[in-house]
Amino acid sequence: MDGIIALYKERGLTSHDCVNRLRKLLHTKKVGHSGTLDPNVDGVLPICVGSATKVVDFLMTHDKVYRGSVTFGFSTETEDLDGAEVTRTILSAPISTDQIDAEMQTMTGTLTQVPPMYSAVKVKGRKLYEYARAGQTVERPSRQVMIKRFKRLASPTFDEQSGTQTVAFEVTCSKGTYVRTLAVELGQRLGVPAVMSSLTRLSSGGFDLAETWTFEQLTSAIAAGDESFLQPIDRALSDYPVVELSDYLWSGVKNGIWLKEAEVNQSASVVALRYQGAIKCLYQKKGAVYKPLKMFSTT
């Protein structure tokens, strides 16, 4: 069994939980996910099965789209509602939508983020959350991310009793972006503590929410011998121009031969080579020839 499953990850499950459950359902160990979703986040989680595990890195290059909410007035140690509260500032009046929109607009483009202590980023061989749970702090490497869109979705809601304000948002961003950190930073720019109060991933790896399958749906399909939930690896490689191979060229490509520019008939730096309806490999331009970059199948 080979292909990509657009899984709907429910809240309460880790991404690793999902992989383990699918290994049991599909009776195979060769299963991997592309892009971790925190336990309290639901939505699209592309899962690669069999030879499709070779395209995990390519799936992760696609932009991601999230819909969520940020609450102003308090912050937590994890930057979401899972962690203990660390700061609270009771808001006496709501922050204006003009202020919120103006700050969100300044947070598009290239941003530098420092991963939260409660994250799976590794430092000196240990995950940051392991340091955090042990009460230790460690210097965290910053990273650059691209925020293509960060927009308020509706009128904010203000709770006079708790002195908090909640804003729904949608964000389109590059891989490696911590949306909870983005939410916290928005609060900082507005001069108030903040926390990400909900989050759903709408799109990842070129798959959107409408294409996802729940575990219940997958279980039923597998029991019925229906494998329509499997998408071809081509879905992960849509950014590359496709070159159709003849029988003659395929006989050489599957053995790793180089191709002349005239045989490829493309000027792109990387091309996807397709044979009999399936992408078999990626080739990269090196001087006047194209050389193998990544082989997915030789059959």
mmCIF file of C-alpha atoms in Angstrom:
data_model
loop_
_atom_site.group_PDB
_atom_site.id
_atom_site.type_symbol
_atom_site.label_atom_id
_atom_site.label_comp_id
_atom_site.label_asym_id
_atom_site.label_seq_id
_atom_site.Cartn_x
_atom_site.Cartn_y
_atom_site.Cartn_z
ATOM 1 C CA MET A 1 0.000 0.000 0.000
ATOM 2 C CA ASP A 2 1.531 3.302 -1.139
ATOM 3 C CA GLY A 3 0.176 6.839 -1.135
ATOM 4 C CA ILE A 4 -0.754 9.878 0.920
ATOM 5 C CA ILE A 5 -3.699 10.067 3.313
ATOM 6 C CA ALA A 6 -5.171 13.470 4.127
ATOM 7 C CA LEU A 7 -6.058 12.645 7.722
ATOM 8 C CA TYR A 8 -8.378 14.728 9.878
ATOM 9 C CA LYS A 9 -6.524 14.833 13.190
ATOM 10 C CA GLU A 10 -8.859 15.184 16.131
ATOM 11 C CA ARG A 11 -7.988 17.224 19.192
ATOM 12 C CA GLY A 12 -6.512 15.205 22.019
ATOM 13 C CA LEU A 13 -4.290 13.096 19.778
ATOM 14 C CA THR A 14 -0.603 13.655 19.106
ATOM 15 C CA SER A 15 0.680 13.331 15.554
ATOM 16 C CA HIS A 16 2.598 10.254 16.705
ATOM 17 C CA ASP A 17 -0.630 8.759 18.067
ATOM 18 C CA CYS A 18 -2.097 9.107 14.578
ATOM 19 C CA VAL A 19 0.863 7.384 12.954
ATOM 20 C CA ASN A 20 0.698 4.482 15.409
ATOM 21 C CA ARG A 21 -3.037 4.044 14.896
ATOM 22 C CA LEU A 22 -2.622 3.999 11.111
ATOM 23 C CA ARG A 23 0.196 1.467 11.327
ATOM 24 C CA LYS A 24 -2.228 -0.885 13.059
ATOM 25 C CA LEU A 25 -5.094 -0.160 10.666
ATOM 26 C CA LEU A 26 -2.954 -0.586 7.536
ATOM 27 C CA HIS A 27 -0.771 -3.401 8.917
ATOM 28 C CA THR A 28 2.456 -1.657 7.912
ATOM 29 C CA LYS A 29 5.264 0.081 9.777
ATOM 30 C CA LYS A 30 6.133 2.356 6.865
ATOM 31 C CA VAL A 31 3.970 5.314 7.877
ATOM 32 C CA GLY A 32 5.047 8.902 8.566
ATOM 33 C CA HIS A 33 3.437 12.310 8.982
ATOM 34 C CA SER A 34 4.418 15.640 7.448
ATOM 35 C CA GLY A 35 4.352 18.482 9.929
ATOM 36 C CA THR A 36 3.498 17.953 13.587
ATOM 37 C CA LEU A 37 0.167 19.179 14.950
ATOM 38 C CA ASP A 38 -0.038 19.862 18.687
ATOM 39 C CA PRO A 39 -2.515 17.683 20.633
ATOM 40 C CA ASN A 40 -4.960 20.579 21.147
ATOM 41 C CA VAL A 41 -4.998 21.454 17.424
ATOM 42 C CA ASP A 42 -7.244 19.685 14.920
ATOM 43 C CA GLY A 43 -7.307 19.652 11.144
ATOM 44 C CA VAL A 44 -5.309 18.481 8.138
ATOM 45 C CA LEU A 45 -2.421 16.094 8.794
ATOM 46 C CA PRO A 46 -0.994 14.493 5.622
ATOM 47 C CA ILE A 47 0.204 10.951 6.312
ATOM 48 C CA CYS A 48 2.565 9.125 3.946
ATOM 49 C CA VAL A 49 2.347 5.353 3.533
ATOM 50 C CA GLY A 50 4.830 2.945 1.931
ATOM 51 C CA SER A 51 7.047 4.457 -0.768
ATOM 52 C CA ALA A 52 5.211 7.785 -0.310
ATOM 53 C CA THR A 53 7.287 8.336 2.845
ATOM 54 C CA LYS A 54 9.979 9.493 0.414
ATOM 55 C CA VAL A 55 7.969 12.668 -0.312
ATOM 56 C CA VAL A 56 7.452 13.804 3.298
ATOM 57 C CA ASP A 57 10.025 16.597 2.913
ATOM 58 C CA PHE A 58 8.322 17.816 -0.275
ATOM 59 C CA LEU A 59 4.917 17.952 1.395
ATOM 60 C CA MET A 60 6.358 20.128 4.135
ATOM 61 C CA THR A 61 7.498 22.820 1.679
ATOM 62 C CA HIS A 62 3.879 23.760 0.923
ATOM 63 C CA ASP A 63 2.310 26.696 2.759
ATOM 64 C CA LYS A 64 -0.080 25.976 5.622
ATOM 65 C CA VAL A 65 -3.377 27.688 6.409
ATOM 66 C CA TYR A 66 -4.821 27.911 9.922
ATOM 67 C CA ARG A 67 -7.965 29.340 11.485
ATOM 68 C CA GLY A 68 -7.966 30.077 15.166
ATOM 69 C CA SER A 69 -8.410 32.612 17.921
ATOM 70 C CA VAL A 70 -6.205 34.645 20.230
ATOM 71 C CA THR A 71 -7.353 35.823 23.636
ATOM 72 C CA PHE A 72 -5.934 39.000 25.183
ATOM 73 C CA GLY A 73 -5.715 39.446 28.947
ATOM 74 C CA PHE A 74 -3.594 36.522 30.122
ATOM 75 C CA SER A 75 -0.702 34.302 29.022
ATOM 76 C CA THR A 76 0.403 30.737 29.759
ATOM 77 C CA GLU A 77 3.699 28.876 29.906
ATOM 78 C CA THR A 78 2.834 26.930 26.729
ATOM 79 C CA GLU A 79 1.349 29.888 24.793
ATOM 80 C CA ASP A 80 -1.944 27.965 24.470
ATOM 81 C CA LEU A 81 -4.656 26.815 26.882
ATOM 82 C CA ASP A 82 -2.799 23.622 27.835
ATOM 83 C CA GLY A 83 -0.318 25.404 30.075
ATOM 84 C CA ALA A 84 -0.442 27.039 33.474
ATOM 85 C CA GLU A 85 -1.286 30.732 33.575
ATOM 86 C CA VAL A 86 1.739 32.985 34.140
ATOM 87 C CA THR A 87 0.443 36.535 33.577
ATOM 88 C CA ARG A 88 -2.950 38.235 33.757
ATOM 89 C CA THR A 89 -3.917 41.803 32.968
ATOM 90 C CA ILE A 90 -7.609 42.606 33.244
ATOM 91 C CA LEU A 91 -8.717 44.689 30.281
ATOM 92 C CA SER A 92 -10.965 47.578 31.335
ATOM 93 C CA ALA A 93 -12.067 48.174 27.734
ATOM 94 C CA PRO A 94 -11.745 46.323 24.421
ATOM 95 C CA ILE A 95 -8.846 47.011 22.099
ATOM 96 C CA SER A 96 -10.123 48.674 18.928
ATOM 97 C CA THR A 97 -10.374 46.641 15.748
ATOM 98 C CA ASP A 98 -8.324 49.328 13.982
ATOM 99 C CA GLN A 99 -5.439 48.764 16.393
ATOM 100 C CA ILE A 100 -5.669 44.990 16.044
ATOM 101 C CA ASP A 101 -5.828 45.116 12.236
ATOM 102 C CA ALA A 102 -2.908 47.552 12.032
ATOM 103 C CA GLU A 103 -0.658 45.323 14.150
ATOM 104 C CA MET A 104 -1.662 42.174 12.268
ATOM 105 C CA GLN A 105 -0.723 43.877 9.012
ATOM 106 C CA THR A 106 2.786 44.615 10.329
ATOM 107 C CA MET A 107 3.226 40.914 11.096
ATOM 108 C CA THR A 108 3.200 39.734 7.471
ATOM 109 C CA GLY A 109 6.313 39.016 5.436
ATOM 110 C CA THR A 110 9.487 37.512 6.880
ATOM 111 C CA LEU A 111 9.455 37.240 10.667
ATOM 112 C CA THR A 112 12.013 35.916 13.120
ATOM 113 C CA GLN A 113 10.558 33.515 15.677
ATOM 114 C CA VAL A 114 12.044 31.834 18.725
ATOM 115 C CA PRO A 115 10.402 28.404 19.252
ATOM 116 C CA PRO A 116 8.454 28.137 22.531
ATOM 117 C CA MET A 117 9.993 26.124 25.357
ATOM 118 C CA TYR A 118 7.054 23.739 25.109
ATOM 119 C CA SER A 119 7.845 22.501 21.597
ATOM 120 C CA ALA A 120 9.488 19.508 19.937
ATOM 121 C CA VAL A 121 12.466 21.454 18.589
ATOM 122 C CA LYS A 122 15.689 19.725 19.610
ATOM 123 C CA VAL A 123 18.576 21.528 21.324
ATOM 124 C CA LYS A 124 21.681 19.515 22.214
ATOM 125 C CA GLY A 125 19.859 16.284 21.478
ATOM 126 C CA ARG A 126 16.871 16.956 23.731
ATOM 127 C CA LYS A 127 13.434 18.332 22.881
ATOM 128 C CA LEU A 128 12.663 21.747 24.312
ATOM 129 C CA TYR A 129 9.587 20.495 26.160
ATOM 130 C CA GLU A 130 11.821 18.031 28.024
ATOM 131 C CA TYR A 131 13.865 20.945 29.376
ATOM 132 C CA ALA A 132 10.663 22.856 30.191
ATOM 133 C CA ARG A 133 9.112 19.944 32.105
ATOM 134 C CA ALA A 134 12.320 19.616 34.101
ATOM 135 C CA GLY A 135 12.140 23.308 35.028
ATOM 136 C CA GLN A 136 15.192 24.118 32.932
ATOM 137 C CA THR A 137 15.712 26.860 30.371
ATOM 138 C CA VAL A 138 18.043 26.704 27.417
ATOM 139 C CA GLU A 139 19.038 29.086 24.654
ATOM 140 C CA ARG A 140 16.733 28.537 21.706
ATOM 141 C CA PRO A 141 17.788 29.035 18.078
ATOM 142 C CA SER A 142 15.723 31.615 16.207
ATOM 143 C CA ARG A 143 14.265 30.858 12.786
ATOM 144 C CA GLN A 144 12.890 32.877 9.924
ATOM 145 C CA VAL A 145 9.357 32.174 8.759
ATOM 146 C CA MET A 146 7.126 33.684 6.094
ATOM 147 C CA ILE A 147 3.680 34.987 7.020
ATOM 148 C CA LYS A 148 1.770 35.548 3.789
ATOM 149 C CA ARG A 149 -1.560 36.466 5.385
ATOM 150 C CA PHE A 150 -2.642 37.255 8.937
ATOM 151 C CA LYS A 151 -6.177 38.575 9.071
ATOM 152 C CA ARG A 152 -8.980 39.111 11.578
ATOM 153 C CA LEU A 153 -12.102 37.159 10.621
ATOM 154 C CA ALA A 154 -14.887 38.731 12.684
ATOM 155 C CA SER A 155 -15.647 41.385 15.275
ATOM 156 C CA PRO A 156 -13.734 40.668 18.494
ATOM 157 C CA THR A 157 -15.681 39.543 21.547
ATOM 158 C CA PHE A 158 -15.068 41.318 24.855
ATOM 159 C CA ASP A 159 -15.850 39.638 28.176
ATOM 160 C CA GLU A 160 -16.333 42.332 30.827
ATOM 161 C CA GLN A 161 -16.518 39.810 33.664
ATOM 162 C CA SER A 162 -13.098 38.250 32.968
ATOM 163 C CA GLY A 163 -11.546 41.331 31.369
ATOM 164 C CA THR A 164 -10.494 39.401 28.274
ATOM 165 C CA GLN A 165 -10.966 39.888 24.544
ATOM 166 C CA THR A 166 -10.946 37.176 21.878
ATOM 167 C CA VAL A 167 -10.179 37.657 18.190
ATOM 168 C CA ALA A 168 -10.743 35.069 15.451
ATOM 169 C CA PHE A 169 -8.066 34.995 12.748
ATOM 170 C CA GLU A 170 -6.810 33.175 9.695
ATOM 171 C CA VAL A 171 -3.133 32.853 8.797
ATOM 172 C CA THR A 172 -1.245 31.532 5.768
ATOM 173 C CA CYS A 173 2.353 30.733 6.614
ATOM 174 C CA SER A 174 5.455 28.744 5.740
ATOM 175 C CA LYS A 175 6.653 25.558 7.377
ATOM 176 C CA GLY A 176 8.199 25.968 10.793
ATOM 177 C CA THR A 177 5.809 28.711 11.882
ATOM 178 C CA TYR A 178 4.532 28.554 15.457
ATOM 179 C CA VAL A 179 1.064 30.085 15.274
ATOM 180 C CA ARG A 180 0.760 30.217 19.074
ATOM 181 C CA THR A 181 3.943 32.300 19.158
ATOM 182 C CA LEU A 182 2.433 34.546 16.496
ATOM 183 C CA ALA A 183 -0.660 35.009 18.684
ATOM 184 C CA VAL A 184 1.443 35.842 21.735
ATOM 185 C CA GLU A 185 3.512 38.337 19.754
ATOM 186 C CA LEU A 186 0.351 40.073 18.554
ATOM 187 C CA GLY A 187 -0.564 40.633 22.199
ATOM 188 C CA GLN A 188 2.930 41.930 22.953
ATOM 189 C CA ARG A 189 2.675 44.452 20.127
ATOM 190 C CA LEU A 190 -0.656 45.607 21.550
ATOM 191 C CA GLY A 191 0.836 45.837 25.032
ATOM 192 C CA VAL A 192 -1.176 43.019 26.642
ATOM 193 C CA PRO A 193 -0.549 39.350 27.522
ATOM 194 C CA ALA A 194 -2.090 36.898 25.046
ATOM 195 C CA VAL A 195 -2.680 33.217 24.451
ATOM 196 C CA MET A 196 -3.726 31.153 21.453
ATOM 197 C CA SER A 197 -7.159 29.931 22.523
ATOM 198 C CA SER A 198 -8.030 27.655 19.576
ATOM 199 C CA LEU A 199 -6.506 26.458 16.304
ATOM 200 C CA THR A 200 -7.526 24.347 13.299
ATOM 201 C CA ARG A 201 -5.273 23.591 10.327
ATOM 202 C CA LEU A 202 -7.289 24.127 7.161
ATOM 203 C CA SER A 203 -4.594 23.228 4.630
ATOM 204 C CA SER A 204 -1.242 21.446 4.589
ATOM 205 C CA GLY A 205 0.868 19.758 1.927
ATOM 206 C CA GLY A 206 -1.546 20.877 -0.787
ATOM 207 C CA PHE A 207 -4.512 19.148 0.928
ATOM 208 C CA ASP A 208 -7.455 20.998 2.447
ATOM 209 C CA LEU A 209 -9.997 20.151 5.122
ATOM 210 C CA ALA A 210 -12.641 18.996 2.616
ATOM 211 C CA GLU A 211 -10.319 16.180 1.468
ATOM 212 C CA THR A 212 -9.617 14.734 4.899
ATOM 213 C CA TRP A 213 -10.677 11.367 6.250
ATOM 214 C CA THR A 214 -11.496 10.671 9.888
ATOM 215 C CA PHE A 215 -10.314 7.504 11.599
ATOM 216 C CA GLU A 216 -13.896 6.277 11.601
ATOM 217 C CA GLN A 217 -14.166 6.764 7.826
ATOM 218 C CA LEU A 218 -10.790 5.112 7.236
ATOM 219 C CA THR A 219 -11.714 2.099 9.366
ATOM 220 C CA SER A 220 -14.912 1.576 7.373
ATOM 221 C CA ALA A 221 -13.153 1.994 4.016
ATOM 222 C CA ILE A 222 -10.364 -0.437 4.905
ATOM 223 C CA ALA A 223 -12.884 -3.032 6.089
ATOM 224 C CA ALA A 224 -14.652 -2.716 2.721
ATOM 225 C CA GLY A 225 -11.412 -3.032 0.741
ATOM 226 C CA ASP A 226 -11.766 0.573 -0.462
ATOM 227 C CA GLU A 227 -8.419 2.377 -0.880
ATOM 228 C CA SER A 228 -9.793 5.602 -2.384
ATOM 229 C CA PHE A 229 -8.385 7.467 0.622
ATOM 230 C CA LEU A 230 -4.877 7.003 -0.831
ATOM 231 C CA GLN A 231 -3.637 9.912 -2.959
ATOM 232 C CA PRO A 232 -0.677 9.483 -5.363
ATOM 233 C CA ILE A 233 2.705 10.984 -4.489
ATOM 234 C CA ASP A 234 2.178 13.336 -7.446
ATOM 235 C CA ARG A 235 0.115 15.521 -5.093
ATOM 236 C CA ALA A 236 3.276 16.350 -3.139
ATOM 237 C CA LEU A 237 5.203 17.291 -6.269
ATOM 238 C CA SER A 238 2.829 19.740 -7.936
ATOM 239 C CA ASP A 239 5.420 22.549 -7.826
ATOM 240 C CA TYR A 240 7.644 20.810 -10.388
ATOM 241 C CA PRO A 241 7.212 20.728 -14.184
ATOM 242 C CA VAL A 242 6.352 17.217 -15.375
ATOM 243 C CA VAL A 243 8.262 15.444 -18.153
ATOM 244 C CA GLU A 244 6.624 12.389 -19.729
ATOM 245 C CA LEU A 245 9.040 9.510 -20.306
ATOM 246 C CA SER A 246 9.032 7.139 -23.259
ATOM 247 C CA ASP A 247 9.678 3.431 -22.703
ATOM 248 C CA TYR A 248 13.199 3.977 -23.985
ATOM 249 C CA LEU A 249 14.026 6.839 -21.590
ATOM 250 C CA TRP A 250 12.417 5.073 -18.629
ATOM 251 C CA SER A 251 14.620 2.030 -19.171
ATOM 252 C CA GLY A 252 17.608 4.315 -18.560
ATOM 253 C CA VAL A 253 16.145 6.609 -15.906
ATOM 254 C CA LYS A 254 15.279 3.719 -13.581
ATOM 255 C CA ASN A 255 18.995 2.878 -13.660
ATOM 256 C CA GLY A 256 20.009 6.460 -12.897
ATOM 257 C CA ILE A 257 21.265 7.703 -16.276
ATOM 258 C CA TRP A 258 21.783 11.394 -16.928
ATOM 259 C CA LEU A 259 19.525 13.156 -19.413
ATOM 260 C CA LYS A 260 20.409 15.793 -21.968
ATOM 261 C CA GLU A 261 18.524 19.097 -21.998
ATOM 262 C CA ALA A 262 16.989 18.158 -25.335
ATOM 263 C CA GLU A 263 15.611 14.934 -23.860
ATOM 264 C CA VAL A 264 14.011 16.814 -20.973
ATOM 265 C CA ASN A 265 12.888 19.785 -23.089
ATOM 266 C CA GLN A 266 12.616 21.995 -20.003
ATOM 267 C CA SER A 267 14.574 24.879 -18.506
ATOM 268 C CA ALA A 268 13.508 24.383 -14.869
ATOM 269 C CA SER A 269 16.195 23.564 -12.316
ATOM 270 C CA VAL A 270 14.205 20.550 -11.044
ATOM 271 C CA VAL A 271 11.729 18.441 -13.040
ATOM 272 C CA ALA A 272 9.442 15.526 -12.195
ATOM 273 C CA LEU A 273 9.733 12.541 -14.531
ATOM 274 C CA ARG A 274 6.500 10.630 -15.117
ATOM 275 C CA TYR A 275 6.047 7.184 -16.656
ATOM 276 C CA GLN A 276 2.742 5.441 -17.302
ATOM 277 C CA GLY A 277 0.773 7.982 -15.277
ATOM 278 C CA ALA A 278 2.957 8.098 -12.148
ATOM 279 C CA ILE A 279 5.840 10.359 -11.138
ATOM 280 C CA LYS A 280 8.862 8.129 -10.660
ATOM 281 C CA CYS A 281 11.597 10.583 -9.684
ATOM 282 C CA LEU A 282 12.957 14.126 -9.613
ATOM 283 C CA TYR A 283 15.890 15.190 -11.760
ATOM 284 C CA GLN A 284 18.012 18.305 -11.167
ATOM 285 C CA LYS A 285 19.804 20.396 -13.777
ATOM 286 C CA LYS A 286 23.592 20.337 -13.462
ATOM 287 C CA GLY A 287 25.269 22.280 -16.229
ATOM 288 C CA ALA A 288 24.070 20.949 -19.580
ATOM 289 C CA VAL A 289 22.535 17.741 -18.183
ATOM 290 C CA TYR A 290 19.879 16.592 -15.739
ATOM 291 C CA LYS A 291 20.951 14.238 -12.950
ATOM 292 C CA PRO A 292 18.908 12.140 -10.460
ATOM 293 C CA LEU A 293 17.808 14.093 -7.372
ATOM 294 C CA LYS A 294 15.256 11.775 -5.755
ATOM 295 C CA MET A 295 14.011 8.372 -6.904
ATOM 296 C CA PHE A 296 10.545 7.313 -5.714
ATOM 297 C CA SER A 297 9.980 4.084 -7.659
ATOM 298 C CA THR A 298 11.789 1.924 -10.194
ATOM 299 C CA THR A 299 8.825 -0.290 -11.030
#
